[in-house]
mmCIF file of C-alpha atoms in Angstrom:
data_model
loop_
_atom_site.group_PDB
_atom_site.id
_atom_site.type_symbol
_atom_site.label_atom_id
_atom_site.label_comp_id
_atom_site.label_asym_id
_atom_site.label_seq_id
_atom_site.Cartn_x
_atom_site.Cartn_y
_atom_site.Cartn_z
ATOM 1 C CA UNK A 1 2.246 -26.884 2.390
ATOM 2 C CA UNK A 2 1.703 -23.443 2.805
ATOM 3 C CA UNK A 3 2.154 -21.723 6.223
ATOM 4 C CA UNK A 4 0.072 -18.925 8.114
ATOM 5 C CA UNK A 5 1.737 -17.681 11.510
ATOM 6 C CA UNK A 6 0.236 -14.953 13.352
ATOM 7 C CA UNK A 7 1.052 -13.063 16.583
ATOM 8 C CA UNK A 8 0.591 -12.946 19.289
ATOM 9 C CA UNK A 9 -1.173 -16.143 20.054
ATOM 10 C CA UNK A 10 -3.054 -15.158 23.109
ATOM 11 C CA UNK A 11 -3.338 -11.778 24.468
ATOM 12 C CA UNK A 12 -4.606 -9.947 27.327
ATOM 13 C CA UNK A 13 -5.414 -6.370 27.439
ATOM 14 C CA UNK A 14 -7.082 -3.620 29.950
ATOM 15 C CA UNK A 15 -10.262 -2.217 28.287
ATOM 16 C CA UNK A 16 -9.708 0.792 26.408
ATOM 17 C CA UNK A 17 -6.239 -0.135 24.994
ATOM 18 C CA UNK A 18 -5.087 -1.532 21.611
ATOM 19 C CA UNK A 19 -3.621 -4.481 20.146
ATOM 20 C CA UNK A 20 -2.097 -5.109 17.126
ATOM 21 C CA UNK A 21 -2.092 -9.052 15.449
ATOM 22 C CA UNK A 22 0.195 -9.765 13.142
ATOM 23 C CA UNK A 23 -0.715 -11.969 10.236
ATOM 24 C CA UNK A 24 2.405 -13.374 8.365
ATOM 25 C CA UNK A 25 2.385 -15.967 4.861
ATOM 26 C CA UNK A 26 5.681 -17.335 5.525
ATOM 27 C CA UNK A 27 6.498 -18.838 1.945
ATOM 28 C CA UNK A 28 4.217 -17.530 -0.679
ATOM 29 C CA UNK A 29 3.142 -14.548 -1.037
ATOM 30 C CA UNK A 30 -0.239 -12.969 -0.575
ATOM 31 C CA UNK A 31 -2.020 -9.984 -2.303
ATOM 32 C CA UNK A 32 -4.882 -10.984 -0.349
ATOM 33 C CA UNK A 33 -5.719 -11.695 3.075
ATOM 34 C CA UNK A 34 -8.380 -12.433 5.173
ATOM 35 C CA UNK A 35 -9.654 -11.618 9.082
ATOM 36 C CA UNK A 36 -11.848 -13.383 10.441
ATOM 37 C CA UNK A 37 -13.412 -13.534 13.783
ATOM 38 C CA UNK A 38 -15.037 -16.745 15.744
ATOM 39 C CA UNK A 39 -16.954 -16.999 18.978
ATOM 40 C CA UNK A 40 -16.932 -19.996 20.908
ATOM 41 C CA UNK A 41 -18.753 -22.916 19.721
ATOM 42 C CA UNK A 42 -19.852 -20.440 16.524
ATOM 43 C CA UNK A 43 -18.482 -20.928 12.843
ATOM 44 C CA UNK A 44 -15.830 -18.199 11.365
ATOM 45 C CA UNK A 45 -17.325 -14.886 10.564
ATOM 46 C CA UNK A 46 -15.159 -12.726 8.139
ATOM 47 C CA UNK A 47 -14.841 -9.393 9.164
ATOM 48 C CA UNK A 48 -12.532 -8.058 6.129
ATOM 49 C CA UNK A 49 -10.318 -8.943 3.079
ATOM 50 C CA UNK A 50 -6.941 -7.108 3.071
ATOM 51 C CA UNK A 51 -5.617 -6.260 0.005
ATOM 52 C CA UNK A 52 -1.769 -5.513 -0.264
ATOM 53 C CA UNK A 53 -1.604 -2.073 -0.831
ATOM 54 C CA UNK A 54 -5.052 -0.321 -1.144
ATOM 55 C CA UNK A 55 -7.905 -0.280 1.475
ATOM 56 C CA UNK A 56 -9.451 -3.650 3.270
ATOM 57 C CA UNK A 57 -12.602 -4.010 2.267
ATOM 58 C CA UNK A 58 -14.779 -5.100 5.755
ATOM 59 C CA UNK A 59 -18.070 -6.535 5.848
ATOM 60 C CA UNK A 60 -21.346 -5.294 6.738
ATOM 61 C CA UNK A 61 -21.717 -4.225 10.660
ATOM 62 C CA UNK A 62 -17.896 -4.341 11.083
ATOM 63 C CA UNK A 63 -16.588 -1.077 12.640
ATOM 64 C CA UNK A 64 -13.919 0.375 9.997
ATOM 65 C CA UNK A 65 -12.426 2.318 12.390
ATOM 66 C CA UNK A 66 -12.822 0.083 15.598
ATOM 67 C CA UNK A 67 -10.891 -2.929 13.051
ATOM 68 C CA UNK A 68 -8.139 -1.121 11.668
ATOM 69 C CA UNK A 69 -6.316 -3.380 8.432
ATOM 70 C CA UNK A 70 -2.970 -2.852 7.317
ATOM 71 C CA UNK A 71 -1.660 -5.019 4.715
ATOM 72 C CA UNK A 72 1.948 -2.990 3.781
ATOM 73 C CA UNK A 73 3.702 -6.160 1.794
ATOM 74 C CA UNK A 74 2.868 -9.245 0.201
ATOM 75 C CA UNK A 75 3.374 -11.424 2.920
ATOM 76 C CA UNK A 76 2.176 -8.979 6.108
ATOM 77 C CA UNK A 77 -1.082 -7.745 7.467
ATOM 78 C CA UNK A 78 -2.259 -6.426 10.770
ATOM 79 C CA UNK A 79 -5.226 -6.169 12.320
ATOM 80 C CA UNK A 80 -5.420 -3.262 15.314
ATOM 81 C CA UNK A 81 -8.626 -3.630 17.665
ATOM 82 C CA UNK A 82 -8.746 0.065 18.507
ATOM 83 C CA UNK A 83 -10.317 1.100 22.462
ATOM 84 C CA UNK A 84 -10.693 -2.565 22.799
ATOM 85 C CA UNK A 85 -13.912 -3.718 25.149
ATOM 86 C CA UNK A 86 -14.685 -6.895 27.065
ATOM 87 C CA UNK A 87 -17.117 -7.687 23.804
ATOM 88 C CA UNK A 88 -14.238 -8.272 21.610
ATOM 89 C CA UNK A 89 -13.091 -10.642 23.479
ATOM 90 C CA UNK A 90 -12.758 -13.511 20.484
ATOM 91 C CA UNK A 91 -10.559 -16.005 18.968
ATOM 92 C CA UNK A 92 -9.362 -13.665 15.895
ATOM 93 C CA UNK A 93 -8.014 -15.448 12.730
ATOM 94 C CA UNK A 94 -6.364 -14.750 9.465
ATOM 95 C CA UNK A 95 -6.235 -16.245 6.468
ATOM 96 C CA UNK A 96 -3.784 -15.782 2.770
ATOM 97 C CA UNK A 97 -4.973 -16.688 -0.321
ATOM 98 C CA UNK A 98 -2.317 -19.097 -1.956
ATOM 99 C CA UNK A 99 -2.168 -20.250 -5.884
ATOM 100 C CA UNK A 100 -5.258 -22.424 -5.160
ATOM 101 C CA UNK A 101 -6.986 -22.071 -1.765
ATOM 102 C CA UNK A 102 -7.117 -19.911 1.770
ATOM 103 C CA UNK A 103 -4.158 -21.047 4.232
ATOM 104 C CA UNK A 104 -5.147 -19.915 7.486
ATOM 105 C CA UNK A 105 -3.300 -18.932 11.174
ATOM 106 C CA UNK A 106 -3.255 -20.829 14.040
ATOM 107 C CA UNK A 107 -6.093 -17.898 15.629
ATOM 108 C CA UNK A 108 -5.096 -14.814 18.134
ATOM 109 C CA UNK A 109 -7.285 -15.397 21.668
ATOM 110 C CA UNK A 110 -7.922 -12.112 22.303
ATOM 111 C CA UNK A 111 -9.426 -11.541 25.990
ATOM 112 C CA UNK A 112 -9.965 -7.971 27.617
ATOM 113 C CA UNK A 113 -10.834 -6.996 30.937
ATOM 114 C CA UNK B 1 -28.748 -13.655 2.711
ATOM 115 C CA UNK B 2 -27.597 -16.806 1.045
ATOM 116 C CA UNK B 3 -25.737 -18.948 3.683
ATOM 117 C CA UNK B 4 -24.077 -22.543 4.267
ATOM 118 C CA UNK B 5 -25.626 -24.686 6.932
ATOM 119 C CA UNK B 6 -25.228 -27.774 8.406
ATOM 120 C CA UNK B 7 -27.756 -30.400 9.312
ATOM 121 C CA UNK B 8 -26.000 -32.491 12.587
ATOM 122 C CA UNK B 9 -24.045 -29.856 15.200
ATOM 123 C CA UNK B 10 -22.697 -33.191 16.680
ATOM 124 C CA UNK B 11 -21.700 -36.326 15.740
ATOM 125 C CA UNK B 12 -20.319 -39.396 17.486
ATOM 126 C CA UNK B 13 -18.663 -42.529 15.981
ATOM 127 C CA UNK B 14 -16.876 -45.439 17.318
ATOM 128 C CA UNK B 15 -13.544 -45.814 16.388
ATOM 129 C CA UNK B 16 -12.730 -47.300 12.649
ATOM 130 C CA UNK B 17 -15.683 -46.821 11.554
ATOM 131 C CA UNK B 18 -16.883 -44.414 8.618
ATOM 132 C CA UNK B 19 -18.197 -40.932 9.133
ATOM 133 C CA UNK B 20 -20.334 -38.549 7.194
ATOM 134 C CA UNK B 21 -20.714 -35.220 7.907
ATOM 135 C CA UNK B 22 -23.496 -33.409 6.072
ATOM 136 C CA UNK B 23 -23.823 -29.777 4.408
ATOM 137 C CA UNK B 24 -26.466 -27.715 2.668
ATOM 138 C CA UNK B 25 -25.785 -24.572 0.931
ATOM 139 C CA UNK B 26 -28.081 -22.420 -1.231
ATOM 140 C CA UNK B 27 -25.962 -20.047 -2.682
ATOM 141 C CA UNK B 28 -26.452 -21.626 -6.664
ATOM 142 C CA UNK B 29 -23.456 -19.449 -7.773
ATOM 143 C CA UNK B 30 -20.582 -21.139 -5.378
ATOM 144 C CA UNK B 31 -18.796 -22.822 -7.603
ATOM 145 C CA UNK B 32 -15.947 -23.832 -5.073
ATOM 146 C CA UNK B 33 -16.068 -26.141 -1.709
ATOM 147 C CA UNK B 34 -13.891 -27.006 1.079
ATOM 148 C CA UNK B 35 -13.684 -29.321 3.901
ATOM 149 C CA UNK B 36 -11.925 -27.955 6.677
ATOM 150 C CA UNK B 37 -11.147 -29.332 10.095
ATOM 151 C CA UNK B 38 -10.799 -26.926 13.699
ATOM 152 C CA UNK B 39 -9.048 -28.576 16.643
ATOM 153 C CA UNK B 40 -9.502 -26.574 19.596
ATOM 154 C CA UNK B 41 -7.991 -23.406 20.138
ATOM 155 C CA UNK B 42 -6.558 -23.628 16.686
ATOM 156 C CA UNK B 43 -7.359 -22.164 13.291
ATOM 157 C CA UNK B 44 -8.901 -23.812 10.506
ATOM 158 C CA UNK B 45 -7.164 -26.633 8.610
ATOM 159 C CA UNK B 46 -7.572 -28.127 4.963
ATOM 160 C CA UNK B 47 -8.851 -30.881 4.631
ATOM 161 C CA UNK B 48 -10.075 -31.209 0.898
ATOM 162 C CA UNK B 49 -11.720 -29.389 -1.666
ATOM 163 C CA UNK B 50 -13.813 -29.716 -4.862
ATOM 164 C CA UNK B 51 -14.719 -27.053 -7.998
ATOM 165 C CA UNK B 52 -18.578 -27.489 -9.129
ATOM 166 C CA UNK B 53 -17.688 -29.409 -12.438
ATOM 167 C CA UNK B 54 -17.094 -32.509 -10.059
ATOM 168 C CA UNK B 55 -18.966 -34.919 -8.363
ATOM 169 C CA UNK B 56 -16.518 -36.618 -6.534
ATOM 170 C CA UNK B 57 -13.362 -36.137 -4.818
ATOM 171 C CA UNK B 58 -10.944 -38.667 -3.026
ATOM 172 C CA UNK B 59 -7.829 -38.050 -0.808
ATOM 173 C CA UNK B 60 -6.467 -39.861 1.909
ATOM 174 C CA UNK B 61 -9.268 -41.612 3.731
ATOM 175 C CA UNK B 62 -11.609 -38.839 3.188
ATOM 176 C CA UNK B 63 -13.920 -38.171 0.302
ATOM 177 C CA UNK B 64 -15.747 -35.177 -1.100
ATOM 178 C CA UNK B 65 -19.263 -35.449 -2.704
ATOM 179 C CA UNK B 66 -21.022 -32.603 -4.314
ATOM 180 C CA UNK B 67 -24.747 -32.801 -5.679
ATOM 181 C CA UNK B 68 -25.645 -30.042 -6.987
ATOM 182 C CA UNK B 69 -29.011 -30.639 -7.830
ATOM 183 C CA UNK B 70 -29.891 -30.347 -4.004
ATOM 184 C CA UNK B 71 -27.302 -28.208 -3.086
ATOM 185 C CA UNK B 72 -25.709 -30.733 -0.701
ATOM 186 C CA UNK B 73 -21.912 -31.487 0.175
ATOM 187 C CA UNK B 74 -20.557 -34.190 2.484
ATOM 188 C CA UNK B 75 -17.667 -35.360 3.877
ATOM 189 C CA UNK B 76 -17.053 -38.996 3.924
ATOM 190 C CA UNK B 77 -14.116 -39.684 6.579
ATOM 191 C CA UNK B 78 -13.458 -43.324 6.578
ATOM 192 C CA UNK B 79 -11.630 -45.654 9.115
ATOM 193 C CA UNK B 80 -11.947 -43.108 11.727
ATOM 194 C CA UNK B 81 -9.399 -42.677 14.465
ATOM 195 C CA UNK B 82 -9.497 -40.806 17.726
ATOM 196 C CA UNK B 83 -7.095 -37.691 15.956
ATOM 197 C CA UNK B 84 -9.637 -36.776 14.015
ATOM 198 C CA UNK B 85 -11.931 -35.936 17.077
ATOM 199 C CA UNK B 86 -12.436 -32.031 16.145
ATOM 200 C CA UNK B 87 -15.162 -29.623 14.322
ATOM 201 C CA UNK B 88 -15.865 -29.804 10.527
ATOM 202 C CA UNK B 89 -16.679 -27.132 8.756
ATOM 203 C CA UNK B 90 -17.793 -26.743 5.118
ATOM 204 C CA UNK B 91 -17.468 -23.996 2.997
ATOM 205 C CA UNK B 92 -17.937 -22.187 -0.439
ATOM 206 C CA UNK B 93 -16.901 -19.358 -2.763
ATOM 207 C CA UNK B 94 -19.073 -18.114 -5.346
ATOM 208 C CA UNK B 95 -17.767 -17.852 -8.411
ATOM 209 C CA UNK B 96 -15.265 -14.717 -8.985
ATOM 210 C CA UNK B 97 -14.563 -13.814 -5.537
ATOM 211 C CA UNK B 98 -12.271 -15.307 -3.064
ATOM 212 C CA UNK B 99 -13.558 -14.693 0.151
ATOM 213 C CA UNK B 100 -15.437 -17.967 1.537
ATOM 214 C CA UNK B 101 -18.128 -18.499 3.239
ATOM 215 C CA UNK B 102 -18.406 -20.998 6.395
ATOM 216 C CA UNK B 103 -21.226 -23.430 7.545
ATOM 217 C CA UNK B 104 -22.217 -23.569 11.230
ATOM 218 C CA UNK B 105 -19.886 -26.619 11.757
ATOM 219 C CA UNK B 106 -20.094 -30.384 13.151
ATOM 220 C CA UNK B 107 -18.258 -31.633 15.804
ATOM 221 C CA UNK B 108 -16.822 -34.821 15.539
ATOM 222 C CA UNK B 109 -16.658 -37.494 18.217
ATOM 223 C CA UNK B 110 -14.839 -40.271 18.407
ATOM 224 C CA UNK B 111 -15.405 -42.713 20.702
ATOM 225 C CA UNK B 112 -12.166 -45.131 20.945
#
């Protein structure tokens, strides 16, 4: 089946830096992709679709510039949480739409102090 | 807005016997569903999926129904075994778009 790796897997970061998570389809390629953020115990909430080449498109009350999408090829996007704060502290997770359905990542645990 | 929602946050079973896990949506222009299943600390995985010209959908030990007249979906797990302990969510794409919406989840106990 198809297969969704991202990095890092966990992460921990002093408030105010960045991080970048990478969001790879490792054999199919992707024009779109998908970020999506969970709290514990809570469902998935998407934050944006990535589309390879032109501007993510993020949903309502997510921070363009705070969420930062890059989707440069087929089969790569990043997200960068910009000035990061102990409130996005979250389980972060991508998804690639394949020929029929969404393939997601194993999640990025993102905790700051 | 339109959402997905589920009607049991938790559910426990003994071990080989059949489980059904509920879902209500409202959004009448979904026209795509999927079953998905989260383990802890790891993203979502496929589980099955059904297009809104079926009623019915079968895979291995778990089965799809999808009645459209009440706008309900279940999940239909059958023999079930301690591995699929986890959360089940369902979810649905309107028609022309492929981002997905996701219901609130159930977890899934099983109790060997």
């Amino acid at each position: 089946g198809a297969v969704v790796s991202q990095h890092p897997s966990r992460v921990i970061c002093k408030s105010g830096t960045s991080v970048k998570i990478e969001c790879r389809s490792l054999d199919f390629q992707a024009t779109t992709m998908f970020w999506y953020r969970q709290f514990p115990k809570q469902s998935l909430m998407l934050m944006a679709t990535s589309n390879e080449g032109s501007k993510a498109t993020y949903e309502q009350g997510v921070e363009k510039d705070k969420f930062l999408i890059n989707h440069a090829s087929l089969t790569l996007s990043t997200l960068t949480v910009t000035s990061a704060h102990p409130e996005d502290s979250s389980f972060y997770i991508c998804s690639a739409q394949g020929p029929d359905t969404q393939y997601f990542g194993p999640g990025t645990r993102l905790t700051v102090l | 807005g339109e959402s997905v929602g589920l009607h049991l946050p938790t559910l426990s079973v003994q071990e080989g016997d059949n489980s059904i896990i509920n879902c209500a949506y409202s959004n009448s222009a979904s026209d795509y569903f999927i079953w998905y299943k989260q383990e802890s600390g790891k993203g979502p995985q496929f589980i099955i999926d059904i297009r809104s010209n079926m009623d019915k959908r079968q895979g291995q030990r778990v089965t799809v129904l999808l009645n459209k007249t009440v706008k309900h979906l279940s999940l239909q797990i059958a023999a079930t075994q301690p591995g699929d302990s986890a959360v089940y969510f369902c979810a649905e794409r309107p028609g022309g778009y492929q981002k997905v919406t996701f219901g609130t989840g159930t977890k899934l106990q099983v109790i060997p």
